[in-house]
Amino acid sequence: MIVRYLQDAEKSGRLIKSDGWDSTRLLLKNDNMGFSFHITTIYAGTEHNFHYQNHLESVYCISGEGSVTAEADGIEHEIKPGAIYILDQHDKHILRAKTEMKMACVFNPPLHGKEVHNAEGAYELDAEEVKDDK
Ligand code: 9YT
């Protein structure tokens, strides 16, 4: 069994900061679970175009308010605590944060650790690993 604490992970190489969001990657490929698990903060007032062509992702809202729209149908879904969106079609989508949002995210296949989005809003399949504690 592996036990980690968000508070510790945030002080290590597991915290990745990017444009309008940051994410602490609590569980990664090198844990050999077949998925990765992250706690992501989307900053208030930001809008993001994401398209995870190489990954399936589910996102659960812990706190905050915003919306998500898949490009395919253009429907804007409210995001609030208790909402989960499941990108089962590798859906190209827009995520809007009205307030700061805290999200729990699962990726299959798992992220290696250091990924940030490429020009298409996707993550490449190989990336630098986080090398720290177990
Ligand atoms: C909300 C969302 O799309 N999160 C993606 C994962 C997060 N940005 C990360 O860990 O890279």
Short mmCIF file of C-alpha atoms and ligand atoms in Angstrom, two decimals:
data_model
loop_
_atom_site.label_atom_id
_atom_site.label_comp_id
_atom_site.label_asym_id
_atom_site.label_seq_id
_atom_site.Cartn_x
_atom_site.Cartn_y
_atom_site.Cartn_z
CA MET A 1 0.00 0.00 0.00
CA ILE A 2 1.06 3.54 -0.72
CA VAL A 3 -0.11 6.51 1.35
CA ARG A 4 0.44 10.11 0.31
CA TYR A 5 -0.81 13.47 1.53
CA LEU A 6 -1.84 16.32 -0.76
CA GLN A 7 -0.12 18.77 1.57
CA ASP A 8 3.23 16.97 1.11
CA ALA A 9 2.77 16.39 -2.62
CA GLU A 10 2.12 20.10 -3.18
CA LYS A 11 5.63 20.82 -1.85
CA SER A 12 7.30 18.34 -4.20
CA GLY A 13 7.71 17.86 -7.94
CA ARG A 14 4.15 16.56 -8.08
CA LEU A 15 2.71 20.09 -8.27
CA ILE A 16 2.62 21.25 -11.92
CA LYS A 17 1.71 24.89 -12.62
CA SER A 18 0.48 26.00 -16.02
CA ASP A 19 -1.59 28.75 -17.61
CA GLY A 20 -4.73 29.27 -15.51
CA TRP A 21 -4.49 25.98 -13.64
CA ASP A 22 -2.26 23.88 -11.45
CA SER A 23 -2.39 20.21 -10.60
CA THR A 24 -0.94 17.94 -7.97
CA ARG A 25 -0.43 14.49 -9.40
CA LEU A 26 -0.90 12.20 -6.45
CA LEU A 27 -0.71 8.89 -8.30
CA LEU A 28 1.23 8.35 -11.52
CA LYS A 29 2.28 5.78 -14.09
CA ASN A 30 5.21 4.58 -12.01
CA ASP A 31 2.75 3.45 -9.32
CA ASN A 32 1.59 0.77 -11.80
CA MET A 33 -2.14 1.19 -11.15
CA GLY A 34 -3.17 1.65 -14.79
CA PHE A 35 -4.52 5.17 -14.16
CA SER A 36 -3.33 8.44 -12.64
CA PHE A 37 -5.13 10.64 -10.09
CA HIS A 38 -4.71 14.38 -9.71
CA ILE A 39 -6.15 17.24 -7.67
CA THR A 40 -6.45 20.15 -10.10
CA THR A 41 -7.20 23.80 -9.36
CA ILE A 42 -8.74 25.82 -12.20
CA TYR A 43 -8.26 29.52 -11.52
CA ALA A 44 -11.28 31.85 -11.28
CA GLY A 45 -12.30 33.51 -14.54
CA THR A 46 -10.20 31.26 -16.78
CA GLU A 47 -11.32 29.35 -19.88
CA HIS A 48 -9.55 26.29 -21.24
CA ASN A 49 -9.68 24.36 -24.51
CA PHE A 50 -8.70 20.78 -23.78
CA HIS A 51 -8.62 17.77 -26.07
CA TYR A 52 -7.12 14.63 -24.64
CA GLN A 53 -6.72 12.64 -27.86
CA ASN A 54 -4.38 10.18 -26.16
CA HIS A 55 -6.20 9.73 -22.84
CA LEU A 56 -9.60 9.03 -21.31
CA GLU A 57 -10.36 11.37 -18.41
CA SER A 58 -12.99 11.76 -15.70
CA VAL A 59 -13.24 14.93 -13.61
CA TYR A 60 -15.16 15.31 -10.33
CA CYS A 61 -15.84 18.78 -8.90
CA ILE A 62 -14.98 19.09 -5.21
CA SER A 63 -15.59 22.84 -4.94
CA GLY A 64 -16.25 25.91 -7.06
CA GLU A 65 -18.58 26.79 -9.94
CA GLY A 66 -18.20 26.81 -13.70
CA SER A 67 -19.22 24.94 -16.83
CA VAL A 68 -18.05 22.41 -19.40
CA THR A 69 -19.06 22.24 -23.07
CA ALA A 70 -18.17 19.47 -25.52
CA GLU A 71 -17.51 20.88 -28.97
CA ALA A 72 -19.49 18.02 -30.57
CA ASP A 73 -22.91 19.17 -29.28
CA GLY A 74 -22.23 22.66 -27.89
CA ILE A 75 -24.30 22.03 -24.74
CA GLU A 76 -23.04 23.94 -21.69
CA HIS A 77 -23.24 21.82 -18.53
CA GLU A 78 -23.11 23.40 -15.10
CA ILE A 79 -20.16 22.35 -12.97
CA LYS A 80 -20.63 22.51 -9.20
CA PRO A 81 -19.69 20.30 -6.25
CA GLY A 82 -20.95 16.79 -6.91
CA ALA A 83 -20.71 17.03 -10.71
CA ILE A 84 -18.57 14.58 -12.68
CA TYR A 85 -17.85 14.79 -16.39
CA ILE A 86 -16.57 11.76 -18.22
CA LEU A 87 -14.72 12.27 -21.50
CA ASP A 88 -15.49 8.83 -22.87
CA GLN A 89 -15.17 9.95 -26.51
CA HIS A 90 -11.87 11.84 -26.08
CA ASP A 91 -14.21 14.82 -26.34
CA LYS A 92 -12.78 18.16 -27.32
CA HIS A 93 -14.18 20.52 -24.66
CA ILE A 94 -14.12 23.97 -23.11
CA LEU A 95 -13.88 24.28 -19.33
CA ARG A 96 -14.88 27.62 -17.80
CA ALA A 97 -14.30 28.55 -14.18
CA LYS A 98 -16.63 31.17 -12.72
CA THR A 99 -14.91 30.81 -9.34
CA GLU A 100 -11.81 28.81 -8.46
CA MET A 101 -12.63 25.14 -8.96
CA LYS A 102 -11.02 22.15 -7.22
CA MET A 103 -11.30 19.01 -9.34
CA ALA A 104 -10.33 15.38 -8.81
CA CYS A 105 -9.13 13.95 -12.15
CA VAL A 106 -8.42 10.39 -13.28
CA PHE A 107 -6.49 9.61 -16.48
CA ASN A 108 -6.23 6.34 -18.41
CA PRO A 109 -3.52 5.68 -19.51
CA PRO A 110 -1.79 7.29 -16.54
CA LEU A 111 0.28 10.43 -16.83
CA HIS A 112 4.02 10.11 -16.24
CA GLY A 113 4.17 13.27 -14.17
CA LYS A 114 5.36 16.44 -15.85
CA GLU A 115 2.91 16.77 -18.76
CA VAL A 116 1.50 20.14 -19.78
CA HIS A 117 -0.81 20.62 -22.75
CA ASN A 118 0.50 20.68 -26.30
CA ALA A 119 -0.87 23.07 -28.94
CA GLU A 120 -3.97 20.87 -29.42
CA GLY A 121 -4.77 20.82 -25.69
CA ALA A 122 -3.60 17.23 -25.40
CA TYR A 123 -0.90 15.45 -23.43
CA GLU A 124 1.74 13.45 -25.27
CA LEU A 125 2.02 9.79 -24.30
CA ASP A 126 5.62 10.01 -23.10
CA ALA A 127 6.80 12.65 -20.68
CA GLU A 128 9.30 13.21 -17.93
CA GLU A 129 8.54 11.27 -14.76
CA VAL A 130 8.26 12.65 -11.27
CA LYS A 131 11.00 10.99 -9.28
CA ASP A 132 10.46 11.36 -5.56
CA ASP A 133 9.09 9.44 -2.62
CA LYS A 134 6.95 6.33 -2.95
C1 9YT B 1 -9.87 19.64 -15.19
C2 9YT B 1 -8.92 18.98 -16.10
O1 9YT B 1 -9.08 18.84 -17.30
N1 9YT B 1 -7.87 18.51 -15.53
C3 9YT B 1 -6.87 17.90 -16.34
C4 9YT B 1 -5.82 17.38 -15.50
C5 9YT B 1 -4.96 18.42 -14.97
N2 9YT B 1 -4.97 19.62 -15.75
C6 9YT B 1 -3.60 17.84 -14.90
O2 9YT B 1 -3.28 17.18 -13.93
O3 9YT B 1 -2.86 18.02 -15.87
#
